[in-house]
């Protein structure tokens, strides 16, 4: 490297006001005050969560899209009210967290060979990636837009087949298949 | 003349307990044990959009001696576990623990030898919050569940909470899944 390549830069000359930082401090306080008066007028962006929920809003207002949101699972039923799942183990194979546990049994119905005797999802281990939904060949497992579940024990957060079918009954009007 | 026998003997203490529980549930000071991406969502919960101050839990205390709620957010390695237990023991009673996210609750996708498969094998956990990471709303729901526990029970029940250092049985066994590579079962 030659000396001519070196570029010497002088620090910018600060005025008296810049040196004391006082105009900047006043500017910052002004921003705080501006926001304070806006909040006092009721113009704030806080979501008052238990009363005001994002699923009640449109996407433009900052709500959530029910069609694509990935929350708690559900097991879909067909027209006759039977579980759609055919126990092919595609979802549990695709699951990166390995939280789906299926026990297959011989189906009591004519149109399929197998059905799930047990279908357990560990909702605490699940990472809600939606790969089970993508892997399912019969659209039996789906992710709903329910997100407000918490558990007081680990065993109550393992959802079995009955609970997953009940979630379907609860969410089917809002989110059709 | 006031009939003192008409009042039960413990009317003062029960009402005092109610007041104390009310104060405790509305001034939970969390100790954020944020080791991974759940910590970002914990910050989002505390910031202005979701505003944890509405629940009196905005005073994040980074000293365990000033906190009464530990929010374990993120995966905990087996080498981190003694630190977490140490911090938990340093917190003053009464204390509560929220296990936030899949990794802290069960290990999540990290089903490995180095990751603790759920901090409840080493710590008494009161509320489990699922998600990867949970939404701020879900964490708020967890804090509200904890407020209900505090309101109804007061001090943590010793019967429900397990002592330190006692490993509990994992709730399910990860079983081999049918995976074939090149037509061969592995």
Short mmCIF file of C-alpha atoms in Angstrom, two decimals:
data_model
loop_
_atom_site.label_atom_id
_atom_site.label_comp_id
_atom_site.label_asym_id
_atom_site.label_seq_id
_atom_site.Cartn_x
_atom_site.Cartn_y
_atom_site.Cartn_z
CA UNK A 1 0.00 0.00 0.00
CA UNK A 2 1.32 3.41 -0.97
CA UNK A 3 0.95 6.59 1.06
CA UNK A 4 -1.18 8.09 -1.69
CA UNK A 5 -3.78 5.33 -1.15
CA UNK A 6 -4.34 6.34 2.43
CA UNK A 7 -7.28 8.66 2.83
CA UNK A 8 -7.12 10.86 5.88
CA UNK A 9 -10.51 11.87 7.24
CA UNK A 10 -10.97 14.68 9.71
CA UNK A 11 -13.69 14.28 12.36
CA UNK A 12 -16.66 16.55 11.60
CA UNK A 13 -16.54 19.94 13.27
CA UNK A 14 -19.13 20.06 16.05
CA UNK A 15 -20.95 23.22 16.87
CA UNK A 16 -21.53 24.35 20.45
CA UNK A 17 -25.05 22.86 20.46
CA UNK A 18 -23.79 19.52 19.20
CA UNK A 19 -21.11 19.45 21.89
CA UNK A 20 -23.60 19.94 24.70
CA UNK A 21 -26.10 17.41 23.23
CA UNK A 22 -28.89 19.59 24.61
CA UNK A 23 -30.87 20.07 21.35
CA UNK A 24 -30.74 16.31 20.80
CA UNK A 25 -31.90 15.63 24.35
CA UNK A 26 -34.81 18.05 23.85
CA UNK A 27 -35.65 16.37 20.54
CA UNK A 28 -35.73 12.95 22.16
CA UNK A 29 -37.89 14.17 25.00
CA UNK A 30 -40.17 15.75 22.41
CA UNK A 31 -40.64 12.37 20.74
CA UNK A 32 -41.48 10.80 24.09
CA UNK A 33 -43.95 13.57 24.85
CA UNK A 34 -45.53 13.23 21.41
CA UNK A 35 -46.14 9.53 22.06
CA UNK A 36 -47.37 10.27 25.56
CA UNK A 37 -50.04 12.65 24.27
CA UNK A 38 -50.99 10.18 21.55
CA UNK A 39 -51.54 7.45 24.15
CA UNK A 40 -53.54 9.92 26.28
CA UNK A 41 -55.77 10.54 23.26
CA UNK A 42 -56.32 6.79 23.00
CA UNK A 43 -54.32 6.41 19.80
CA UNK A 44 -52.03 3.53 20.76
CA UNK A 45 -51.07 0.22 19.20
CA UNK A 46 -51.29 -2.03 22.27
CA UNK A 47 -53.34 -5.18 21.77
CA UNK A 48 -55.41 -5.61 24.93
CA UNK A 49 -54.97 -9.34 24.58
CA UNK A 50 -57.65 -11.27 26.45
CA UNK A 51 -60.34 -8.82 25.37
CA UNK A 52 -58.96 -7.86 21.96
CA UNK A 53 -57.76 -10.79 19.89
CA UNK A 54 -55.89 -10.79 16.61
CA UNK A 55 -58.03 -13.50 15.05
CA UNK A 56 -61.01 -11.12 15.20
CA UNK A 57 -59.22 -8.62 12.97
CA UNK A 58 -58.55 -8.68 9.27
CA UNK A 59 -55.07 -9.25 7.97
CA UNK A 60 -54.85 -5.60 6.90
CA UNK A 61 -55.49 -4.50 10.49
CA UNK A 62 -52.77 -6.79 11.80
CA UNK A 63 -54.88 -9.87 12.33
CA UNK A 64 -54.04 -13.45 11.45
CA UNK A 65 -54.93 -15.40 8.32
CA UNK A 66 -56.99 -18.39 9.37
CA UNK A 67 -56.25 -20.28 6.18
CA UNK A 68 -52.51 -20.33 6.68
CA UNK A 69 -52.06 -20.00 10.42
CA UNK A 70 -50.45 -23.01 12.09
CA UNK A 71 -51.82 -23.69 15.55
CA UNK A 72 -53.21 -26.71 17.35
CA UNK A 73 -53.94 -29.80 15.24
CA UNK A 74 -57.25 -31.33 14.48
CA UNK A 75 -58.31 -34.65 12.95
CA UNK A 76 -60.86 -34.20 10.20
CA UNK A 77 -64.01 -36.25 9.84
CA UNK A 78 -65.64 -37.33 6.60
CA UNK A 79 -69.31 -36.87 5.67
CA UNK A 80 -70.39 -39.85 7.76
CA UNK A 81 -68.62 -38.54 10.85
CA UNK A 82 -65.84 -41.12 10.74
CA UNK A 83 -62.21 -40.19 11.22
CA UNK A 84 -60.61 -39.52 7.86
CA UNK A 85 -57.21 -40.83 8.88
CA UNK A 86 -56.11 -44.14 7.31
CA UNK A 87 -53.13 -44.68 9.65
CA UNK A 88 -50.50 -44.54 6.91
CA UNK A 89 -47.86 -43.07 9.26
CA UNK A 90 -46.90 -40.40 6.71
CA UNK A 91 -47.35 -37.57 9.23
CA UNK A 92 -45.38 -39.26 11.99
CA UNK A 93 -42.59 -40.03 9.50
CA UNK A 94 -42.50 -36.43 8.26
CA UNK A 95 -42.62 -34.97 11.78
CA UNK A 96 -39.23 -33.45 12.64
CA UNK A 97 -40.01 -33.46 16.35
CA UNK A 98 -41.47 -36.99 16.27
CA UNK A 99 -44.43 -35.95 18.36
CA UNK A 100 -47.12 -37.98 16.56
CA UNK A 101 -47.74 -41.51 17.79
CA UNK A 102 -50.19 -43.68 15.91
CA UNK A 103 -51.39 -47.19 16.55
CA UNK A 104 -53.06 -48.65 13.50
CA UNK A 105 -55.83 -51.20 13.57
CA UNK A 106 -57.97 -53.01 11.05
CA UNK A 107 -60.72 -50.73 9.88
CA UNK A 108 -64.32 -51.65 10.66
CA UNK A 109 -65.39 -49.97 7.41
CA UNK A 110 -65.39 -51.34 3.87
CA UNK A 111 -63.64 -48.49 2.03
CA UNK A 112 -60.27 -48.64 3.76
CA UNK A 113 -57.95 -51.16 5.30
CA UNK A 114 -56.63 -49.37 8.36
CA UNK A 115 -57.72 -46.73 10.79
CA UNK A 116 -55.98 -45.24 13.83
CA UNK A 117 -56.83 -47.00 17.09
CA UNK A 118 -54.71 -44.48 18.93
CA UNK A 119 -53.57 -41.12 17.62
CA UNK A 120 -51.57 -39.08 20.12
CA UNK A 121 -49.90 -35.75 19.47
CA UNK A 122 -47.58 -34.31 22.09
CA UNK A 123 -48.51 -30.65 21.71
CA UNK A 124 -45.59 -29.59 23.89
CA UNK A 125 -43.03 -31.33 21.70
CA UNK A 126 -44.66 -30.22 18.46
CA UNK A 127 -43.04 -27.26 16.71
CA UNK A 128 -46.12 -26.43 14.58
CA UNK A 129 -44.23 -26.63 11.29
CA UNK A 130 -47.20 -28.03 9.35
CA UNK A 131 -45.27 -30.87 7.74
CA UNK A 132 -47.85 -33.41 8.93
CA UNK A 133 -50.53 -31.44 7.13
CA UNK A 134 -48.46 -31.44 3.94
CA UNK A 135 -47.61 -35.12 4.16
CA UNK A 136 -51.16 -36.32 4.75
CA UNK A 137 -52.51 -38.00 1.58
CA UNK A 138 -56.18 -37.90 2.67
CA UNK A 139 -56.23 -34.40 4.29
CA UNK A 140 -57.03 -35.92 7.67
CA UNK A 141 -54.69 -33.90 9.88
CA UNK A 142 -54.84 -30.12 9.75
CA UNK A 143 -53.53 -27.24 11.78
CA UNK A 144 -56.16 -24.84 13.09
CA UNK A 145 -55.65 -21.24 14.13
CA UNK A 146 -56.09 -21.98 17.83
CA UNK A 147 -53.04 -20.85 19.75
CA UNK A 148 -54.14 -19.99 23.28
CA UNK A 149 -53.59 -23.34 24.96
CA UNK A 150 -51.39 -23.78 28.00
CA UNK A 151 -51.03 -26.78 30.26
CA UNK A 152 -50.43 -27.32 33.94
CA UNK A 153 -48.93 -30.76 33.38
CA UNK A 154 -47.21 -32.59 30.58
CA UNK A 155 -49.76 -35.37 30.36
CA UNK A 156 -52.66 -33.01 29.76
CA UNK A 157 -50.85 -31.57 26.75
CA UNK A 158 -50.75 -34.92 24.95
CA UNK A 159 -53.86 -34.74 22.78
CA UNK A 160 -55.45 -38.08 21.93
CA UNK A 161 -57.75 -38.97 19.06
CA UNK A 162 -60.95 -37.98 20.86
CA UNK A 163 -59.60 -34.56 21.75
CA UNK A 164 -58.30 -33.93 18.23
CA UNK A 165 -61.70 -34.88 16.79
CA UNK A 166 -63.36 -32.56 19.28
CA UNK A 167 -61.16 -29.70 18.09
CA UNK A 168 -62.46 -30.46 14.58
CA UNK A 169 -66.05 -30.12 15.81
CA UNK A 170 -65.22 -26.81 17.43
CA UNK A 171 -63.34 -25.24 14.55
CA UNK A 172 -65.08 -26.63 11.49
CA UNK A 173 -67.49 -23.71 11.09
CA UNK A 174 -64.78 -21.09 11.28
CA UNK A 175 -62.24 -23.03 9.24
CA UNK A 176 -63.86 -25.42 6.77
CA UNK A 177 -61.73 -28.19 5.37
CA UNK B 1 -72.48 -5.54 72.21
CA UNK B 2 -70.61 -7.23 69.38
CA UNK B 3 -70.95 -10.99 69.41
CA UNK B 4 -67.40 -12.15 68.80
CA UNK B 5 -68.48 -15.77 68.62
CA UNK B 6 -70.44 -15.08 65.45
CA UNK B 7 -67.29 -14.43 63.53
CA UNK B 8 -64.96 -17.30 62.70
CA UNK B 9 -61.57 -17.09 64.37
CA UNK B 10 -59.60 -16.95 61.17
CA UNK B 11 -61.48 -14.23 59.35
CA UNK B 12 -58.56 -11.80 59.55
CA UNK B 13 -55.97 -14.24 58.28
CA UNK B 14 -58.05 -15.51 55.39
CA UNK B 15 -58.73 -12.01 54.18
CA UNK B 16 -55.08 -11.13 54.62
CA UNK B 17 -54.16 -14.13 52.50
CA UNK B 18 -56.57 -12.92 49.84
CA UNK B 19 -54.93 -9.50 49.80
CA UNK B 20 -51.45 -11.01 49.70
CA UNK B 21 -52.43 -13.32 46.84
CA UNK B 22 -53.97 -10.41 44.97
CA UNK B 23 -50.75 -8.44 45.36
CA UNK B 24 -48.60 -11.39 44.36
CA UNK B 25 -50.56 -12.23 41.27
CA UNK B 26 -50.52 -8.65 40.03
CA UNK B 27 -46.82 -8.06 40.60
CA UNK B 28 -45.08 -11.11 39.18
CA UNK B 29 -41.51 -10.13 38.53
CA UNK B 30 -40.09 -12.48 35.95
CA UNK B 31 -36.53 -13.68 35.82
CA UNK B 32 -36.00 -14.24 32.09
CA UNK B 33 -33.88 -17.34 31.57
CA UNK B 34 -33.82 -16.87 27.82
CA UNK B 35 -31.37 -19.16 26.08
CA UNK B 36 -32.78 -19.30 22.56
CA UNK B 37 -35.32 -17.91 20.13
CA UNK B 38 -38.15 -18.06 22.70
CA UNK B 39 -36.31 -15.21 24.38
CA UNK B 40 -37.03 -12.99 21.38
CA UNK B 41 -40.72 -13.72 21.73
CA UNK B 42 -40.43 -13.03 25.46
CA UNK B 43 -39.02 -9.60 24.60
CA UNK B 44 -41.88 -9.07 22.15
CA UNK B 45 -44.33 -9.89 24.93
CA UNK B 46 -42.73 -7.34 27.22
CA UNK B 47 -42.55 -4.61 24.58
CA UNK B 48 -45.18 -2.08 23.68
CA UNK B 49 -47.32 -4.08 21.24
CA UNK B 50 -48.36 -6.72 23.79
CA UNK B 51 -47.30 -4.79 26.90
CA UNK B 52 -46.76 -7.23 29.74
CA UNK B 53 -47.06 -4.26 32.11
CA UNK B 54 -50.84 -4.67 31.85
CA UNK B 55 -50.38 -7.79 34.00
CA UNK B 56 -47.84 -6.21 36.34
CA UNK B 57 -45.11 -8.48 35.08
CA UNK B 58 -42.99 -6.02 33.15
CA UNK B 59 -40.22 -5.69 35.74
CA UNK B 60 -37.73 -8.18 34.32
CA UNK B 61 -35.25 -8.87 37.07
CA UNK B 62 -31.92 -10.25 35.99
CA UNK B 63 -31.04 -10.99 39.59
CA UNK B 64 -32.86 -14.12 40.79
CA UNK B 65 -33.10 -12.72 44.31
CA UNK B 66 -35.48 -10.00 43.13
CA UNK B 67 -37.66 -12.25 41.00
CA UNK B 68 -40.50 -14.57 41.86
CA UNK B 69 -41.30 -16.05 38.47
CA UNK B 70 -38.74 -17.80 36.32
CA UNK B 71 -39.57 -17.97 32.62
CA UNK B 72 -37.35 -20.63 31.10
CA UNK B 73 -37.37 -19.73 27.41
CA UNK B 74 -35.27 -21.86 25.15
CA UNK B 75 -33.39 -25.09 25.04
CA UNK B 76 -31.40 -26.11 28.09
CA UNK B 77 -28.36 -28.29 27.70
CA UNK B 78 -27.30 -30.77 30.34
CA UNK B 79 -24.31 -28.52 31.07
CA UNK B 80 -26.63 -25.55 31.56
CA UNK B 81 -28.87 -27.43 33.97
CA UNK B 82 -26.71 -26.88 37.13
CA UNK B 83 -26.73 -23.14 36.37
CA UNK B 84 -30.51 -23.16 35.99
CA UNK B 85 -30.93 -25.08 39.25
CA UNK B 86 -28.56 -22.71 41.00
CA UNK B 87 -30.56 -19.71 39.80
CA UNK B 88 -33.79 -21.40 40.83
CA UNK B 89 -32.43 -22.04 44.32
CA UNK B 90 -31.31 -18.43 44.61
CA UNK B 91 -34.82 -17.14 44.02
CA UNK B 92 -36.67 -16.31 47.19
CA UNK B 93 -39.95 -18.02 48.08
CA UNK B 94 -42.64 -17.94 46.87
CA UNK B 95 -41.45 -18.75 43.37
CA UNK B 96 -43.05 -20.09 40.25
CA UNK B 97 -41.70 -21.45 37.00
CA UNK B 98 -43.10 -21.13 33.49
CA UNK B 99 -41.65 -23.48 30.91
CA UNK B 100 -41.91 -21.57 27.65
CA UNK B 101 -41.74 -23.30 24.31
CA UNK B 102 -41.22 -26.81 23.03
CA UNK B 103 -37.54 -27.11 23.94
CA UNK B 104 -37.83 -26.11 27.58
CA UNK B 105 -40.98 -28.18 28.07
CA UNK B 106 -40.02 -31.44 26.36
CA UNK B 107 -36.82 -30.98 24.43
CA UNK B 108 -38.68 -30.29 21.19
CA UNK B 109 -36.84 -31.32 18.07
CA UNK B 110 -33.61 -31.68 20.00
CA UNK B 111 -34.08 -35.29 21.00
CA UNK B 112 -30.38 -35.64 21.75
CA UNK B 113 -28.13 -36.69 24.58
CA UNK B 114 -26.96 -33.15 25.29
CA UNK B 115 -30.39 -31.53 25.60
CA UNK B 116 -32.50 -31.83 28.71
CA UNK B 117 -35.75 -33.48 27.66
CA UNK B 118 -37.93 -31.10 29.61
CA UNK B 119 -36.79 -28.96 32.52
CA UNK B 120 -39.53 -30.49 34.66
CA UNK B 121 -37.22 -33.43 35.21
CA UNK B 122 -35.11 -31.13 37.36
CA UNK B 123 -37.32 -28.19 38.35
CA UNK B 124 -40.91 -27.94 39.52
CA UNK B 125 -42.75 -26.37 36.59
CA UNK B 126 -46.15 -24.73 37.14
CA UNK B 127 -47.27 -23.80 33.64
CA UNK B 128 -46.22 -25.24 30.29
CA UNK B 129 -46.56 -22.98 27.26
CA UNK B 130 -46.48 -24.82 23.91
CA UNK B 131 -45.21 -23.40 20.65
CA UNK B 132 -41.98 -23.02 18.77
CA UNK B 133 -41.72 -20.25 19.82
CA UNK B 134 -45.07 -19.46 21.45
CA UNK B 135 -46.90 -16.34 20.35
CA UNK B 136 -46.88 -13.46 22.83
CA UNK B 137 -50.58 -14.16 23.35
CA UNK B 138 -49.81 -17.74 24.36
CA UNK B 139 -47.24 -16.57 26.89
CA UNK B 140 -49.73 -14.04 28.25
CA UNK B 141 -52.21 -16.92 28.50
CA UNK B 142 -49.58 -18.82 30.52
CA UNK B 143 -49.08 -15.87 32.86
CA UNK B 144 -52.84 -15.59 33.27
CA UNK B 145 -53.00 -19.31 34.12
CA UNK B 146 -50.30 -18.74 36.72
CA UNK B 147 -52.26 -15.80 38.13
CA UNK B 148 -55.25 -18.09 38.55
CA UNK B 149 -53.04 -20.63 40.37
CA UNK B 150 -51.72 -17.93 42.70
CA UNK B 151 -55.19 -16.57 43.35
CA UNK B 152 -56.63 -19.95 44.27
CA UNK B 153 -53.74 -21.61 46.06
CA UNK B 154 -51.50 -18.88 47.35
CA UNK B 155 -48.19 -20.47 48.11
CA UNK B 156 -47.11 -23.27 45.81
CA UNK B 157 -48.49 -26.58 47.00
CA UNK B 158 -45.70 -28.87 48.07
CA UNK B 159 -47.63 -31.95 47.05
CA UNK B 160 -47.99 -30.85 43.45
CA UNK B 161 -44.46 -29.59 43.12
CA UNK B 162 -41.65 -32.04 42.94
CA UNK B 163 -38.40 -31.62 44.79
CA UNK B 164 -35.21 -30.78 43.02
CA UNK B 165 -32.94 -33.46 41.58
CA UNK B 166 -35.74 -35.98 41.13
CA UNK B 167 -36.11 -37.13 37.58
CA UNK B 168 -39.62 -38.01 36.57
CA UNK B 169 -40.59 -40.52 33.95
CA UNK B 170 -40.78 -39.04 30.48
CA UNK B 171 -44.36 -38.99 29.36
CA UNK B 172 -43.72 -40.84 26.16
CA UNK B 173 -40.98 -42.89 24.58
CA UNK B 174 -39.71 -41.79 21.18
CA UNK B 175 -40.26 -44.86 19.06
CA UNK B 176 -38.63 -45.77 15.74
CA UNK B 177 -40.57 -44.53 12.79
CA UNK B 178 -40.80 -46.50 9.56
CA UNK B 179 -38.02 -45.01 7.47
CA UNK B 180 -36.67 -46.73 4.40
CA UNK B 181 -33.54 -45.67 2.55
CA UNK B 182 -33.09 -47.25 -0.86
CA UNK B 183 -35.72 -49.88 -0.19
CA UNK B 184 -34.01 -50.96 3.00
CA UNK B 185 -35.54 -50.56 6.45
CA UNK B 186 -33.24 -48.57 8.70
#
